[in-house]
Amino acid sequence: MQRSRRDFLKLAGVSALGLSAGTLGFLGEGAQAADALPTATDFAKPAKAKQWGMVIDTAKFDDALHKKCIDACHNYHNVPKIEGKQEIKWLWTEEFHGAFPTERPAFLADAQEHRKYLLLCNHCANPACTRVCPTKATFKNDEGLVMMDYHRCIGCRYCMAGCPYGARSFNFRDPGEFIAKDKLNLQYPHRTRGVVEKCTFCVEMLAQGKQPLCVQASGGAMVFGDLEDPKSEIRKVLKEKYAIRRNPSAGTEPSVFYIL
Amino acid sequence: MIEKALKGSPRYFGALMVFLAVMGIGGGFYLIQLNNGLLITGLSRDVSWGFYIAQFTYMVGVAASAVMLVLPYYFHHYKAYSKMIIMGEFLAIAAVIMCLGFIVIDIGQPQRMLNVLINSTPRSVLFWDMVVLNGYLILNAVIGWTSLMAYWKRVSPPTWVKPLVYTSIIWAFSIHTVTAFLYAGLPGRHFWLTAILAARFLSSAFCSGPAILLLLTLLAKRLTGFDPGKEAVKTLSTTITYAMCVNVFFFFLEVFTAFYSNMPGHMDPILFLFSGFEGHTYMTPFMWTASFLAIASLVLLIPYKWRYNPDVLVPALIMLVIGTWIDKGMGLIAAGFTPNPFEKVTEYLPTGPEIMIALMVYALGGLVLTILWKIALEVRAEVEGSL
């Protein structure tokens, strides 16, 4: 027993060496971690909140900045590029009428009408998706993040029917084939066929005390923080500027706010 | 008693072979789906439920409809149904098996389906649907089999069956109510977000289910000589007529609420179904066909002289079944997802493989039903000396 345990530890040590060298031959060419893997120290100071939220200052966005944010998210999270109606989207844009159909604006101001709006999972305070999930594969954690357990998901797609924001995508096929080999990020797993996926507010970044990737890429056009903390940056912004949420009448209390 | 399924005419075994062949072909397509995923369906990000779930919804209604016989027979001692009751219960068994089959073929990770039990989540309506469907299957299997066994042995059914029968009557309402709650509790799906959805489900079930039962019984009469009795056919067709009237009435309640209120969210899905939405009119021919068939079936069923005439009754029932099937098996799901949360239309029509896989489940139901009815009819012939 003792001996086999020692052997195991030895093997684990060798494996760790192999990992740190960053050359895992069996994973094939190009399949290398782009950056050094995070270590325990990176997780020493996680960002904490009671209810994470986001403000998007839509006037500060143009197509280039949208693309920068979407690429930052989709490339890191290995979101496959699938064309057509079975596509996978974590972060995407819509024009005003698509993003805010319940507003039904008439004679919309030019500035707002010709703008695109960045959409993502709203990480609602009172989400419908977690209520309907029969396996708790989608659930709300203590920090207000609507999370996905891809290993528990049975692919019933009830959450997709439940979400009033169209924020969820289903893997109709194996996503691996739709991620460019040289773009595959080994620090983040891609999903399997037959499960639902969506934006996670970069829970893996928050765990390292960092901001979500889109917020980092936005150069200040997005503000992220704790909605329950009156002294937080996000609450300061919301106090100063009028912001709307998508489809508030659904009663889900979305945590993403849009400054028009 | 089960050995009665093993002996039969070439026609009986021929029917079983046809069902097995359809299951085999559909099974081949299901293997393709297992290997490649649900991409072989017409489903999409915007219309994430489709033909499979629609067929499940329709068959739940057929399963629930057995209560239209069980209730008068056991609550009101309506003896005319004594020959039909077992047929209704066995149809319910076949229908619930199909429901479960449609759910299994719909999910993306079928090997994980027991997660619903392992991680049972009472706040999810899907969990309760699993409970009521399986419960109803067990109830009908136990009640049907025990009653038939007692009848075969020429004894009265054991007393413990009675409470199960009463439970099954209430349970039948619950299976279609809970299935309606799957849809009715979702914010942002205007077509489903209506308090009358469960009532509409029940009214549609109580006309379409008994209509299917009556058609199948009349088919059995032609094939085997089994006579359900004139009185039973008359009463059941009257029940069907009333339920269909209520069904159409409930639909007009929806139309009134949507269009008198003039609220876009309520009107849009109905407009999508009947006149198209933003140029997408692919559902309108189906829905107008369904409306025409529904009205025509009522025209033929309401005058009792026509209703009691088998030459009119059978085509009227076929019209009713097709009409309600289009309404529930196509329109209900599509209109729930259309327009989508971005007020846009993503078209959905089932693909060939999708239809073949659904046919596999229907053939499974046909197989189960044929075997169960064969046993029931053989037992009757043996006990009574004739059908």
XYZ file of C-alpha atoms in Angstrom:
647
model
C 0.000 0.000 0.000
C 2.748 2.424 1.084
C 4.800 1.545 -1.930
C 2.061 2.013 -4.473
C 1.232 5.362 -2.909
C 4.839 6.486 -3.266
C 4.788 5.348 -6.878
C 1.647 7.326 -7.487
C 3.204 10.456 -6.006
C 6.260 9.987 -8.188
C 4.091 9.638 -11.244
C 2.093 12.712 -10.246
C 5.350 14.672 -9.877
C 6.533 13.641 -13.317
C 3.143 14.518 -14.791
C 3.281 17.949 -13.171
C 6.758 18.484 -14.650
C 5.406 17.549 -18.040
C 2.565 20.027 -17.655
C 4.820 22.872 -16.610
C 7.053 22.214 -19.589
C 3.930 22.858 -21.635
C 4.651 20.191 -24.223
C 2.083 17.467 -24.172
C 2.950 15.617 -27.328
C -0.100 13.370 -27.264
C -2.409 16.369 -27.545
C -1.120 17.035 -31.039
C 0.451 20.028 -32.684
C -0.599 23.484 -31.686
C -2.481 22.192 -28.702
C -0.493 24.107 -26.143
C -1.579 26.363 -23.361
C -1.090 29.902 -24.617
C -0.130 31.219 -21.223
C 1.250 29.612 -18.128
C -1.409 27.724 -16.234
C -2.714 29.558 -13.176
C -1.303 28.289 -9.919
C -2.669 28.259 -6.390
C -1.376 31.777 -5.737
C -3.526 33.114 -8.571
C -6.602 31.967 -6.689
C -5.472 33.390 -3.338
C -7.516 36.594 -3.729
C -10.770 35.855 -5.542
C -13.185 38.678 -6.345
C -16.287 38.346 -4.170
C -19.805 39.693 -4.469
C -23.362 39.031 -3.381
C -24.791 39.631 -6.846
C -22.453 40.257 -9.728
C -23.756 42.684 -12.294
C -22.700 44.575 -15.400
C -23.342 47.959 -16.923
C -22.791 48.385 -20.657
C -22.306 51.965 -21.842
C -23.624 51.380 -25.326
C -22.553 54.776 -26.721
C -18.927 53.872 -26.200
C -19.145 50.847 -28.481
C -18.479 50.529 -32.169
C -18.250 47.413 -34.331
C -14.519 47.045 -33.688
C -14.927 47.160 -29.929
C -17.835 44.702 -30.090
C -15.659 42.303 -32.051
C -12.781 42.747 -29.624
C -14.998 41.845 -26.653
C -16.691 38.934 -28.428
C -13.354 37.541 -29.607
C -11.878 37.852 -26.121
C -14.772 35.795 -24.761
C -15.284 33.282 -27.539
C -11.591 32.567 -28.129
C -10.819 31.995 -24.464
C -13.892 29.857 -23.802
C -13.524 27.772 -26.960
C -16.928 28.822 -28.260
C -17.273 27.072 -31.626
C -17.914 29.069 -34.786
C -20.970 27.369 -36.275
C -22.920 29.122 -38.997
C -26.692 29.065 -39.167
C -29.556 28.501 -36.791
C -27.747 25.937 -34.628
C -24.991 28.401 -33.720
C -23.450 28.826 -30.269
C -23.341 32.330 -28.813
C -22.104 33.540 -25.448
C -21.688 37.194 -26.340
C -23.267 38.709 -29.445
C -24.922 41.835 -30.799
C -28.433 42.771 -31.894
C -29.936 46.034 -33.055
C -32.299 47.868 -30.722
C -35.537 46.178 -31.814
C -34.044 42.734 -31.317
C -32.338 43.527 -28.035
C -35.266 45.384 -26.456
C -38.418 44.162 -28.229
C -40.593 44.802 -25.179
C -39.671 48.496 -25.294
C -41.398 48.802 -28.687
C -40.031 52.270 -29.327
C -41.552 54.463 -31.995
C -39.583 57.263 -33.634
C -36.398 56.032 -32.034
C -33.531 58.511 -31.838
C -30.970 57.939 -34.589
C -28.143 57.417 -32.138
C -29.939 54.513 -30.493
C -31.484 53.026 -33.586
C -28.258 52.580 -35.535
C -26.352 51.249 -32.599
C -25.762 47.599 -31.874
C -26.181 46.211 -28.416
C -24.018 43.616 -26.761
C -26.087 40.714 -25.426
C -25.180 37.933 -23.040
C -26.665 35.892 -20.198
C -28.205 38.354 -17.765
C -27.312 36.332 -14.648
C -30.736 37.219 -13.342
C -31.370 37.572 -9.637
C -34.500 35.471 -10.102
C -33.728 33.300 -13.127
C -36.342 31.161 -14.855
C -33.719 28.768 -16.246
C -32.595 27.499 -12.843
C -36.206 27.069 -11.765
C -37.042 24.734 -14.636
C -33.826 22.664 -14.813
C -34.722 19.106 -13.720
C -31.197 18.147 -12.614
C -29.820 21.386 -11.126
C -27.313 21.372 -13.990
C -28.010 25.074 -14.205
C -27.994 26.733 -10.823
C -27.326 29.995 -9.101
C -24.269 30.235 -6.904
C -23.755 32.348 -3.777
C -22.364 35.239 -5.816
C -25.386 35.537 -8.079
C -23.825 33.770 -11.030
C -26.074 31.500 -13.078
C -23.784 28.519 -13.536
C -23.761 25.440 -15.748
C -22.668 21.965 -14.728
C -22.048 20.465 -18.149
C -21.570 16.998 -16.704
C -24.979 16.972 -15.138
C -26.906 18.469 -18.067
C -29.121 15.910 -19.797
C -29.771 18.176 -22.778
C -33.537 18.525 -22.241
C -33.303 22.211 -23.302
C -35.975 23.246 -20.811
C -33.720 26.143 -19.759
C -33.734 27.378 -23.363
C -37.524 27.424 -23.334
C -37.455 29.114 -19.931
C -34.965 31.884 -20.727
C -36.796 35.022 -21.940
C -33.550 36.407 -23.392
C -32.428 33.675 -25.800
C -29.130 33.557 -23.947
C -28.575 29.832 -24.151
C -27.150 27.653 -26.890
C -27.401 23.920 -27.332
C -24.600 21.773 -28.706
C -26.477 20.085 -31.509
C -23.131 18.598 -32.638
C -19.636 18.062 -31.304
C -18.260 21.599 -30.907
C -14.634 20.431 -31.101
C -14.739 20.272 -34.884
C -15.703 23.945 -35.084
C -12.846 25.356 -33.052
C -9.716 26.142 -35.080
C -6.929 23.854 -33.850
C -4.473 26.714 -33.441
C -7.052 28.676 -31.455
C -7.939 25.905 -29.012
C -7.369 27.178 -25.482
C -6.194 24.350 -23.271
C -6.856 26.336 -20.120
C -10.577 26.053 -20.674
C -12.499 22.945 -21.717
C -14.819 22.978 -24.674
C -18.197 21.350 -24.175
C -19.510 18.028 -25.380
C -22.339 17.325 -27.766
C -25.835 17.347 -26.273
C -25.462 19.928 -23.500
C -26.561 23.533 -23.156
C -23.989 26.290 -22.651
C -23.869 30.033 -22.065
C -21.896 32.948 -20.688
C -20.640 32.384 -17.128
C -19.610 35.975 -16.320
C -16.067 34.507 -16.447
C -16.357 32.745 -13.118
C -12.804 31.435 -13.650
C -11.482 35.013 -13.896
C -13.416 36.174 -10.828
C -11.911 33.268 -8.913
C -8.514 34.813 -9.652
C -9.597 38.295 -8.640
C -9.800 39.448 -12.269
C -12.617 41.065 -14.237
C -14.501 39.150 -16.928
C -12.668 39.040 -20.258
C -15.177 41.189 -22.158
C -14.984 43.845 -19.454
C -11.186 43.782 -19.660
C -11.340 44.087 -23.458
C -13.921 46.899 -23.409
C -11.488 49.501 -22.116
C -13.939 50.984 -19.638
C -17.080 50.763 -21.768
C -18.370 48.077 -19.419
C -18.419 48.257 -15.657
C -18.588 45.121 -13.571
C -19.200 44.772 -9.867
C -21.380 43.867 -6.919
C -24.938 45.156 -7.328
C -25.649 44.547 -3.646
C -22.756 46.711 -2.495
C -23.910 50.386 -2.424
C -20.286 51.548 -2.519
C -19.302 49.562 -5.589
C -18.250 51.182 -8.864
C -21.264 49.677 -10.685
C -23.712 51.204 -8.204
C -21.989 54.593 -8.582
C -22.473 54.397 -12.363
C -26.116 53.344 -12.032
C -26.754 56.229 -9.635
C -25.490 58.739 -12.170
C -26.916 57.454 -15.422
C -30.263 56.101 -16.539
C -29.918 52.465 -17.537
C -32.468 49.942 -18.796
C -32.661 46.174 -18.671
C -33.941 43.726 -21.258
C -37.534 42.533 -20.864
C -37.986 43.551 -17.216
C -41.634 42.425 -17.238
C -40.473 38.795 -17.231
C -39.704 39.327 -13.556
C -36.319 37.653 -13.638
C -34.407 40.731 -12.419
C -31.588 40.761 -14.977
C -28.174 41.870 -13.709
C -27.025 43.422 -16.992
C -27.833 47.124 -17.459
C -27.636 49.199 -20.628
C -26.878 52.913 -20.681
C -28.392 54.265 -23.881
C -52.372 -14.975 -19.757
C -49.413 -13.431 -21.556
C -49.022 -16.574 -23.655
C -52.087 -15.420 -25.588
C -49.813 -12.924 -27.302
C -47.672 -15.734 -28.681
C -50.350 -17.471 -30.732
C -52.283 -15.766 -33.428
C -53.271 -15.417 -37.023
C -50.801 -14.531 -39.789
C -52.470 -11.132 -39.904
C -51.633 -10.548 -36.223
C -48.011 -11.531 -36.684
C -47.900 -9.595 -39.941
C -48.954 -6.466 -38.049
C -46.257 -7.081 -35.422
C -43.678 -7.514 -38.185
C -44.696 -4.227 -39.800
C -44.321 -2.437 -36.458
C -40.942 -4.094 -35.876
C -39.790 -3.149 -39.377
C -40.741 0.522 -38.857
C -38.992 0.424 -35.492
C -35.922 -1.043 -37.165
C -35.767 1.639 -39.855
C -36.454 4.412 -37.333
C -33.914 2.803 -35.012
C -31.294 3.149 -37.721
C -31.964 6.877 -37.900
C -31.872 7.054 -34.110
C -28.397 5.502 -34.177
C -27.357 8.272 -36.568
C -28.762 10.808 -34.118
C -26.926 9.150 -31.225
C -23.680 9.301 -33.187
C -24.019 12.813 -34.556
C -26.317 14.617 -32.177
C -29.600 16.437 -32.646
C -28.138 18.392 -35.565
C -30.006 15.959 -37.819
C -33.244 17.535 -36.624
C -34.724 20.824 -37.825
C -34.317 22.222 -34.309
C -32.366 25.374 -33.663
C -31.171 27.814 -31.037
C -34.517 29.602 -31.318
C -36.878 26.651 -31.702
C -35.218 24.268 -29.289
C -38.175 21.907 -28.916
C -39.949 20.499 -31.920
C -41.617 17.455 -33.361
C -40.535 15.015 -30.634
C -41.837 17.120 -27.759
C -44.988 17.956 -29.714
C -45.735 14.238 -30.222
C -45.057 13.666 -26.530
C -47.585 16.367 -25.695
C -50.178 14.886 -28.014
C -49.756 11.350 -26.672
C -50.070 12.524 -23.067
C -53.547 13.605 -24.086
C -54.313 10.203 -25.554
C -53.101 8.574 -22.340
C -55.206 10.865 -20.179
C -58.315 10.208 -22.250
C -58.873 6.731 -20.798
C -60.475 8.535 -17.899
C -63.441 9.402 -20.152
C -64.366 5.702 -19.879
C -63.015 4.910 -16.433
C -64.845 7.779 -14.765
C -68.402 6.951 -15.924
C -67.769 3.228 -15.487
C -66.455 3.321 -11.934
C -68.023 6.527 -10.558
C -71.422 6.211 -12.190
C -71.522 2.438 -12.729
C -72.147 3.018 -16.411
C -72.148 -0.628 -17.506
C -72.202 0.029 -21.246
C -68.460 0.642 -21.069
C -67.699 -2.748 -19.520
C -66.350 -4.156 -22.785
C -64.398 -1.029 -23.707
C -62.813 -0.210 -20.367
C -59.858 -2.558 -20.711
C -59.213 -1.282 -24.244
C -59.006 2.265 -22.906
C -56.662 1.292 -20.111
C -54.390 -0.619 -22.474
C -54.374 2.281 -24.939
C -53.286 4.488 -22.048
C -50.366 2.128 -21.344
C -49.235 2.251 -24.977
C -49.644 6.043 -25.066
C -47.581 6.613 -21.909
C -44.845 4.329 -23.256
C -44.780 6.490 -26.380
C -44.615 9.650 -24.246
C -41.577 8.338 -22.411
C -40.057 7.263 -25.735
C -40.504 10.732 -27.224
C -38.766 12.289 -24.242
C -35.836 9.877 -24.435
C -35.259 10.543 -28.133
C -35.452 14.281 -27.540
C -32.755 14.705 -24.918
C -29.178 15.438 -25.879
C -27.599 13.074 -23.356
C -29.967 10.079 -23.073
C -27.398 8.077 -21.116
C -27.798 10.651 -18.345
C -31.593 10.549 -18.204
C -31.636 8.986 -14.738
C -30.080 12.244 -13.506
C -33.685 13.380 -13.207
C -34.090 10.765 -10.461
C -30.610 10.987 -8.952
C -30.720 14.779 -8.699
C -34.474 14.995 -8.296
C -35.480 18.651 -8.336
C -39.056 19.263 -7.150
C -39.044 22.887 -8.292
C -38.782 21.717 -11.911
C -42.073 20.784 -13.559
C -40.191 18.261 -15.665
C -39.464 16.295 -12.503
C -43.189 16.165 -11.699
C -44.003 15.202 -15.251
C -41.648 12.260 -14.879
C -43.418 11.320 -11.624
C -46.959 11.538 -12.992
C -46.201 9.784 -16.284
C -44.450 6.837 -14.679
C -47.076 6.711 -11.950
C -49.851 6.617 -14.522
C -48.075 3.880 -16.452
C -47.762 1.750 -13.323
C -51.358 2.450 -12.241
C -52.821 1.465 -15.590
C -50.605 -1.581 -15.960
C -51.535 -2.859 -12.490
C -55.251 -2.033 -12.752
C -55.635 -3.268 -16.323
C -53.704 -6.454 -15.848
C -55.255 -7.342 -12.469
C -58.806 -6.708 -13.688
C -58.264 -8.735 -16.827
C -56.658 -11.556 -14.828
C -59.648 -11.623 -12.457
C -62.056 -11.618 -15.382
C -60.133 -14.475 -16.990
C -60.291 -16.496 -13.766
C -64.005 -15.622 -13.506
C -63.637 -13.968 -10.093
C -64.282 -10.394 -9.016
C -61.226 -8.121 -9.009
C -59.404 -7.896 -5.637
C -60.681 -5.106 -3.399
C -57.329 -3.258 -3.410
C -57.849 -2.425 -7.078
C -60.733 -0.042 -6.272
C -58.634 2.634 -4.515
C -56.102 2.382 -7.329
C -58.884 2.968 -9.847
C -60.061 6.101 -8.040
C -56.458 7.288 -7.826
C -56.009 6.709 -11.534
C -59.042 8.879 -12.329
C -57.536 11.864 -10.555
C -54.093 10.927 -11.838
C -55.267 11.081 -15.453
C -56.168 14.736 -15.018
C -52.818 15.337 -13.378
C -50.708 13.963 -16.230
C -52.091 16.437 -18.730
C -52.259 19.282 -16.249
C -48.629 18.844 -15.271
C -47.653 18.582 -18.939
C -49.452 21.869 -19.583
C -47.591 23.395 -16.631
C -44.331 22.493 -18.402
C -45.222 25.247 -20.843
C -47.586 27.513 -18.977
C -45.082 28.608 -16.333
C -42.485 30.147 -18.635
C -42.008 33.917 -18.770
C -41.428 35.296 -22.230
C -43.321 32.537 -24.113
C -46.559 34.364 -24.694
C -48.443 31.630 -26.517
C -47.996 29.289 -23.564
C -48.209 31.855 -20.783
C -51.927 31.510 -20.294
C -53.923 30.208 -17.362
C -56.248 28.306 -19.659
C -53.493 26.174 -21.193
C -54.092 23.198 -18.864
C -57.824 23.408 -19.511
C -57.191 23.557 -23.267
C -54.908 20.536 -22.968
C -57.598 18.554 -21.148
C -60.401 19.515 -23.515
C -58.276 18.631 -26.526
C -57.246 15.356 -24.870
C -60.796 14.383 -23.996
C -61.907 14.683 -27.602
C -58.846 13.440 -29.513
C -57.953 10.546 -27.191
C -61.407 8.909 -27.114
C -61.661 9.572 -30.867
C -58.504 7.545 -31.424
C -59.792 4.864 -29.053
C -63.119 4.698 -30.844
C -61.477 4.538 -34.282
C -59.150 1.765 -33.130
C -62.062 -0.100 -31.526
C -64.076 0.128 -34.726
C -61.007 -1.117 -36.613
C -60.739 -4.031 -34.173
C -64.427 -4.711 -34.731
C -63.824 -5.019 -38.455
C -60.705 -7.165 -38.030
C -61.732 -9.456 -35.185
C -65.467 -9.117 -34.810
C -65.123 -7.585 -31.336
C -68.243 -5.539 -30.688
C -67.889 -2.754 -28.120
C -71.677 -2.406 -28.021
C -73.901 0.164 -29.723
C -74.593 2.014 -26.496
C -70.875 2.412 -25.731
C -70.123 3.811 -29.201
C -73.039 6.239 -28.929
C -72.068 7.530 -25.502
C -68.390 7.811 -26.312
C -69.080 9.728 -29.517
C -71.272 12.121 -27.537
C -68.475 12.652 -25.017
C -66.084 13.348 -27.901
C -68.482 15.879 -29.400
C -68.899 17.802 -26.149
C -65.150 17.811 -25.505
C -64.455 19.084 -29.026
C -66.983 21.893 -28.585
C -65.253 22.899 -25.359
C -61.872 22.632 -27.094
C -62.892 25.008 -29.891
C -64.562 27.342 -27.382
C -61.375 27.516 -25.297
C -59.404 28.395 -28.403
C -61.737 31.312 -29.094
C -61.186 32.498 -25.520
C -57.501 32.777 -26.352
C -58.261 34.635 -29.565
C -60.529 37.088 -27.764
C -58.014 37.812 -24.997
C -55.199 38.330 -27.486
C -56.998 40.502 -30.016
C -59.413 42.507 -27.875
C -56.575 43.421 -25.524
C -54.531 44.230 -28.630
C -51.319 43.280 -26.810
C -48.620 42.456 -29.353
C -47.007 39.691 -27.293
C -50.316 37.804 -27.157
C -51.296 38.457 -30.764
C -47.982 37.732 -32.472
C -47.870 33.926 -32.037
C -51.507 33.584 -33.166
C -50.812 35.820 -36.154
C -47.728 33.720 -36.897
C -49.875 30.574 -36.932
C -52.778 31.857 -38.999
C -51.513 34.699 -41.172
C -47.753 34.501 -40.913
C -45.320 36.808 -39.148
C -42.953 39.097 -41.018
C -43.470 37.135 -44.199
C -42.997 33.701 -42.642
C -46.164 31.837 -43.575
C -45.005 28.209 -43.502
C -47.395 27.295 -40.660
C -50.525 28.927 -42.049
C -51.614 26.141 -44.467
C -51.418 23.614 -41.621
C -53.350 25.753 -39.179
C -56.126 26.613 -41.633
C -56.401 22.921 -42.503
C -56.699 22.169 -38.788
C -59.378 24.845 -38.357
C -61.355 23.570 -41.318
C -61.154 19.967 -40.063
C -62.175 21.003 -36.555
C -65.241 22.876 -37.740
C -66.161 20.178 -40.277
C -65.888 17.458 -37.628
C -68.238 19.428 -35.383
C -70.704 19.939 -38.216
C -70.774 16.167 -38.684
C -70.771 15.248 -35.002
C -73.239 17.670 -33.429
C -76.434 16.434 -35.194
C -77.020 13.154 -33.369
C -78.459 11.427 -36.423
C -75.169 11.885 -38.250
C -73.100 11.178 -35.163
C -74.837 7.802 -34.609
C -74.328 6.819 -38.229
C -71.031 4.890 -38.532
C -70.563 6.043 -42.122
C -70.446 9.648 -40.934
C -68.906 9.033 -37.519
C -65.682 7.465 -38.789
C -64.683 10.251 -41.233
C -65.717 12.860 -38.655
C -63.473 11.265 -36.035
C -60.574 11.070 -38.503
C -61.004 14.783 -39.257
C -61.095 15.546 -35.541
C -57.940 13.554 -34.861
C -55.982 15.188 -37.705
C -57.225 18.652 -36.744
C -56.285 18.336 -33.072
C -52.984 16.695 -34.020
C -51.959 19.655 -36.201
C -53.013 22.044 -33.442
C -51.032 20.310 -30.707
C -48.490 18.226 -32.593
C -47.249 21.112 -34.755
C -48.729 24.502 -33.889
C -48.436 24.541 -30.105
C -44.670 24.109 -29.919
C -43.793 26.251 -32.952
C -45.942 29.157 -31.741
C -44.421 28.955 -28.277
C -40.994 29.656 -29.736
C -42.100 32.012 -32.510
C -41.502 34.901 -32.571
C -38.345 34.321 -30.541
C -37.115 36.623 -27.724
C -35.658 38.944 -30.394
C -39.054 39.231 -32.133
C -37.743 37.328 -35.115
C -38.826 34.148 -36.844
C -36.613 31.118 -37.157
C -38.465 28.595 -39.264
C -38.873 25.071 -37.998
C -40.138 22.032 -39.818
C -39.166 18.486 -38.863
C -36.547 16.800 -41.051
C -36.905 13.346 -42.626
C -34.733 11.607 -40.005
C -36.665 13.401 -37.262
C -39.956 12.082 -38.626
C -38.514 8.561 -39.008
C -37.304 8.543 -35.396
C -40.735 9.722 -34.248
C -42.309 6.950 -36.326
C -40.097 4.473 -34.452
C -41.760 5.532 -31.209
C -45.221 5.406 -32.790
C -44.466 1.891 -34.049
C -43.370 0.905 -30.549
C -46.727 2.137 -29.282
C -48.512 0.236 -32.036
C -46.641 -2.925 -31.118
C -47.450 -2.631 -27.418
C -51.079 -1.809 -28.161
C -51.537 -4.687 -30.616
C -50.137 -7.204 -28.145
C -52.164 -5.865 -25.211
C -55.419 -5.721 -27.181
C -54.759 -9.195 -28.567
C -54.493 -10.541 -25.029
C -57.618 -8.684 -23.919
C -59.676 -9.904 -26.879
C -58.463 -13.503 -26.519
C -59.381 -13.497 -22.849
C -62.839 -12.116 -23.686
C -63.357 -14.736 -26.369
C -62.349 -17.499 -23.971
C -64.525 -16.316 -21.085
C -67.606 -15.318 -23.067
C -67.329 -17.983 -25.715
C -67.345 -15.238 -28.350
C -66.329 -11.593 -28.789
